[in-house]
Tab-separated table of C-alpha atoms in Angstrom:
chain	number	residue	atom	x	y	z
R	1	MET	CA	-46.210	-22.288	-43.660
R	2	ALA	CA	-42.676	-21.740	-44.942
R	3	ASN	CA	-43.175	-24.720	-47.256
R	4	LEU	CA	-45.487	-22.693	-49.512
R	5	SER	CA	-44.638	-19.753	-51.708
R	6	LEU	CA	-46.726	-16.611	-51.311
R	7	ALA	CA	-48.506	-17.426	-54.575
R	8	GLU	CA	-49.363	-20.889	-53.221
R	9	GLN	CA	-50.608	-19.304	-50.003
R	10	TYR	CA	-53.050	-17.239	-52.069
R	11	THR	CA	-54.197	-20.331	-53.967
R	12	LEU	CA	-54.714	-22.248	-50.722
R	13	ARG	CA	-56.848	-19.421	-49.302
R	14	GLY	CA	-58.843	-19.168	-52.513
R	15	LEU	CA	-59.627	-22.891	-52.435
R	16	THR	CA	-60.467	-22.780	-48.717
R	17	GLY	CA	-62.537	-19.634	-49.064
R	18	ARG	CA	-64.666	-21.161	-51.806
R	19	ILE	CA	-65.661	-24.106	-49.644
R	20	VAL	CA	-66.246	-22.085	-46.484
R	21	GLY	CA	-68.239	-19.370	-48.264
R	22	GLU	CA	-70.446	-21.875	-50.064
R	23	VAL	CA	-71.117	-23.904	-46.905
R	24	LEU	CA	-72.005	-20.806	-44.886
R	25	ALA	CA	-74.376	-19.606	-47.606
R	26	ASP	CA	-75.888	-22.947	-48.559
R	27	ALA	CA	-75.738	-25.466	-45.700
R	28	TYR	CA	-75.992	-22.858	-42.937
R	29	GLY	CA	-78.354	-20.687	-44.972
R	30	ILE	CA	-77.361	-17.377	-43.424
R	31	PRO	CA	-78.422	-14.161	-45.179
R	32	SER	CA	-75.567	-11.933	-44.014
R	33	LEU	CA	-71.964	-12.639	-43.070
R	34	GLY	CA	-69.493	-10.541	-41.154
R	35	ILE	CA	-65.803	-11.400	-40.995
R	36	VAL	CA	-63.259	-10.014	-38.550
R	37	THR	CA	-59.648	-10.530	-39.541
R	38	ASN	CA	-56.206	-9.066	-39.146
R	39	LYS	CA	-54.543	-6.959	-41.818
R	40	THR	CA	-52.247	-9.408	-43.564
R	41	TYR	CA	-52.046	-10.385	-47.230
R	42	ILE	CA	-52.949	-14.008	-46.539
R	43	CYS	CA	-55.939	-13.200	-44.331
R	44	ALA	CA	-57.137	-10.674	-46.898
R	45	SER	CA	-57.073	-13.306	-49.640
R	46	LEU	CA	-59.021	-15.758	-47.463
R	47	THR	CA	-61.596	-13.147	-46.454
R	48	GLY	CA	-62.144	-12.013	-50.037
R	49	ALA	CA	-62.538	-15.596	-51.251
R	50	ILE	CA	-65.052	-16.469	-48.527
R	51	GLU	CA	-67.121	-13.367	-49.191
R	52	ALA	CA	-67.087	-13.828	-52.974
R	53	ALA	CA	-68.143	-17.486	-52.692
R	54	PHE	CA	-70.824	-16.585	-50.146
R	55	LEU	CA	-72.311	-13.909	-52.406
R	56	ALA	CA	-72.076	-16.072	-55.519
R	57	ASP	CA	-73.863	-18.958	-53.816
R	58	ARG	CA	-76.654	-16.613	-52.748
R	59	GLY	CA	-76.974	-15.177	-56.246
R	60	GLY	CA	-75.683	-11.816	-55.080
R	61	LEU	CA	-78.564	-11.405	-52.633
R	62	GLY	CA	-76.577	-11.836	-49.437
R	63	ARG	CA	-74.673	-9.163	-47.534
R	64	VAL	CA	-71.066	-9.214	-46.362
R	65	THR	CA	-69.225	-6.926	-43.965
R	66	THR	CA	-65.528	-6.928	-43.117
R	67	ALA	CA	-63.876	-5.597	-39.974
R	68	ILE	CA	-60.146	-5.322	-39.301
R	69	SER	CA	-58.645	-5.970	-35.889
R	70	GLU	CA	-54.866	-5.667	-35.808
R	71	LYS	CA	-54.523	-5.411	-32.033
R	72	PRO	CA	-56.782	-6.181	-29.051
R	73	GLU	CA	-57.670	-2.509	-28.652
R	74	ASP	CA	-59.421	-2.646	-32.049
R	75	ALA	CA	-61.952	-5.244	-30.884
R	76	ALA	CA	-64.744	-2.901	-29.762
R	77	ALA	CA	-64.714	-0.999	-33.056
R	78	ALA	CA	-64.746	-4.299	-34.989
R	79	VAL	CA	-67.757	-5.522	-33.021
R	80	LYS	CA	-69.567	-2.262	-33.732
R	81	ALA	CA	-68.774	-2.528	-37.457
R	82	LEU	CA	-70.230	-6.052	-37.600
R	83	ALA	CA	-73.492	-5.288	-35.804
R	84	GLY	CA	-76.403	-6.475	-37.912
R	85	SER	CA	-74.586	-9.497	-39.381
R	86	ASN	CA	-76.419	-12.754	-38.824
R	87	THR	CA	-73.168	-14.685	-38.471
R	88	VAL	CA	-69.696	-13.361	-37.697
R	89	MET	CA	-66.643	-15.390	-38.630
R	90	LEU	CA	-63.434	-14.936	-36.678
R	91	ALA	CA	-60.704	-15.406	-39.283
R	92	TYR	CA	-57.422	-14.596	-37.571
R	93	GLY	CA	-54.466	-16.561	-38.890
R	94	GLY	CA	-52.215	-16.043	-41.850
R	95	GLU	CA	-48.804	-14.704	-40.935
R	96	ALA	CA	-49.628	-13.979	-37.276
R	97	ASP	CA	-48.367	-16.324	-34.567
R	98	GLY	CA	-50.590	-18.230	-32.150
R	99	GLU	CA	-50.061	-15.834	-29.247
R	100	THR	CA	-51.165	-12.876	-31.370
R	101	ASN	CA	-54.170	-14.702	-32.778
R	102	TYR	CA	-55.290	-15.828	-29.333
R	103	ALA	CA	-55.058	-12.267	-27.977
R	104	LEU	CA	-57.158	-11.008	-30.897
R	105	THR	CA	-59.689	-13.824	-30.476
R	106	LYS	CA	-60.126	-13.274	-26.753
R	107	ALA	CA	-60.374	-9.489	-27.122
R	108	PHE	CA	-63.029	-9.804	-29.825
R	109	LEU	CA	-65.095	-12.267	-27.779
R	110	GLU	CA	-64.854	-10.022	-24.721
R	111	ALA	CA	-65.964	-7.005	-26.762
R	112	ALA	CA	-68.800	-9.020	-28.352
R	113	ALA	CA	-69.958	-10.111	-24.903
R	114	GLU	CA	-69.758	-6.564	-23.571
R	115	ALA	CA	-71.822	-5.246	-26.500
R	116	ASP	CA	-74.085	-8.326	-26.503
R	117	LEU	CA	-73.477	-8.699	-30.236
R	118	GLU	CA	-76.552	-10.464	-31.594
R	119	ALA	CA	-74.820	-12.718	-34.092
R	120	ASP	CA	-73.956	-16.364	-34.335
R	121	LEU	CA	-70.216	-17.022	-34.393
R	122	PHE	CA	-68.109	-19.197	-36.682
R	123	PHE	CA	-64.439	-19.972	-36.059
R	124	HIS	CA	-61.673	-20.396	-38.634
R	125	VAL	CA	-59.586	-23.563	-38.285
R	126	ARG	CA	-56.559	-21.514	-37.154
R	127	ILE	CA	-58.639	-20.433	-34.139
R	128	TRP	CA	-60.566	-23.643	-33.587
R	129	ALA	CA	-57.813	-26.269	-33.902
R	130	PRO	CA	-55.382	-24.697	-31.370
R	131	GLY	CA	-58.149	-24.556	-28.732
R	132	PHE	CA	-58.423	-20.754	-28.542
R	133	VAL	CA	-62.201	-20.838	-27.967
R	134	LYS	CA	-61.858	-23.338	-25.136
R	135	LYS	CA	-59.061	-21.305	-23.559
R	136	ALA	CA	-61.061	-18.053	-23.745
R	137	VAL	CA	-64.079	-19.735	-22.138
R	138	GLU	CA	-61.898	-21.091	-19.323
R	139	GLU	CA	-60.306	-17.700	-18.692
R	140	SER	CA	-63.416	-15.513	-18.880
R	141	LYS	CA	-66.832	-16.162	-17.338
R	142	LYS	CA	-68.172	-13.225	-19.345
R	143	ILE	CA	-67.148	-14.925	-22.589
R	144	ALA	CA	-68.493	-18.293	-21.423
R	145	ASP	CA	-71.878	-16.810	-20.483
R	146	TYR	CA	-72.098	-14.950	-23.797
R	147	LEU	CA	-71.211	-17.959	-25.931
R	148	LYS	CA	-73.775	-20.139	-24.152
R	149	GLU	CA	-76.462	-17.954	-25.737
R	150	ARG	CA	-75.055	-18.053	-29.279
R	151	THR	CA	-75.178	-20.612	-32.070
R	152	LEU	CA	-71.551	-21.515	-32.754
R	153	GLY	CA	-69.723	-23.299	-35.542
R	154	ALA	CA	-66.206	-24.129	-36.651
R	155	PHE	CA	-64.334	-26.051	-39.287
R	156	GLY	CA	-61.293	-28.279	-39.364
R	157	PHE	CA	-59.941	-30.917	-41.696
R	158	ASP	CA	-58.936	-34.551	-41.946
R	159	LEU	CA	-56.155	-34.781	-44.501
R	160	GLU	CA	-56.006	-38.574	-44.330
R	161	ARG	CA	-59.549	-38.688	-45.703
R	162	GLY	CA	-59.228	-35.479	-47.744
R	163	VAL	CA	-62.176	-33.599	-46.239
R	164	PHE	CA	-63.087	-30.374	-44.487
R	165	ILE	CA	-65.224	-31.066	-41.410
R	166	PHE	CA	-67.769	-28.506	-40.222
R	167	HIS	CA	-68.810	-28.639	-36.571
R	168	ALA	CA	-71.702	-27.428	-34.449
R	169	VAL	CA	-70.169	-26.016	-31.265
R	170	GLU	CA	-71.774	-25.463	-27.877
R	171	VAL	CA	-70.671	-24.030	-24.547
R	172	THR	CA	-72.434	-25.994	-21.826
R	173	ASP	CA	-73.750	-24.705	-18.507
R	174	GLU	CA	-70.682	-26.301	-16.918
R	175	GLY	CA	-68.404	-24.226	-19.148
R	176	GLN	CA	-67.308	-27.069	-21.403
R	177	VAL	CA	-66.782	-26.458	-25.121
R	178	VAL	CA	-68.202	-29.404	-27.056
R	179	SER	CA	-68.476	-29.957	-30.783
R	180	GLU	CA	-70.260	-32.309	-33.132
R	181	PRO	CA	-69.384	-32.883	-36.796
R	182	ILE	CA	-72.363	-31.991	-38.977
R	183	LEU	CA	-70.988	-31.805	-42.523
R	184	GLU	CA	-68.025	-32.991	-44.549
R	185	THR	CA	-66.843	-31.519	-47.836
R	186	PRO	CA	-64.253	-33.241	-50.052
R	187	LEU	CA	-61.021	-31.481	-50.929
R	188	SER	CA	-59.456	-31.495	-54.361
R	189	VAL	CA	-56.053	-33.161	-54.728
R	190	GLU	CA	-54.445	-29.730	-55.164
R	191	HIS	CA	-56.174	-28.356	-52.066
R	192	ALA	CA	-55.154	-31.307	-49.896
R	193	ASP	CA	-51.561	-31.082	-51.115
R	194	LEU	CA	-51.330	-27.371	-50.306
R	195	LEU	CA	-52.814	-27.936	-46.856
R	196	LYS	CA	-50.349	-30.715	-46.088
R	197	ARG	CA	-47.399	-28.580	-47.124
R	198	SER	CA	-48.676	-25.574	-45.160
R	199	LEU	CA	-48.594	-27.368	-41.796
């Protein structure tokens, strides 16, 4: 991500947030969205963009809730704050490294399982693409059993074709994490360029 200036990072998150927020509101049709994220400037810009696009697409009639989880010990409080959301998006990423984001992801999923959080879950590309969900399922039967009962989704991208790809995700009885592409959304030239330079 060193190839982008901070201003470009904000633009990238604004462009990404618009697409994700609109898809969650429109294609997924959810009435309320919760987002758990870490406290970094980049994650804050993404979260704000997603929530604004979500509310705009629903004509202001939806509901959004944000929870902050800076360390694994914050997970239980974040789960409690997001209770009542129809879908919760895990949006760890930004300036944090993979090890930190995995620890936050696993802690949140463990806390959600412990509380039996009644929400569908949606995973940001920075969680989905590195295989954090699969790893958490392999390491924790409690997480695997919980996720089997939830409707799950994620998004990634194909820069060669210039699209975001949204996936339906399932944890099988055998503990496998499987996904199926269900929707593609085209990226603008600017968006694709920023993504390429951010990798």
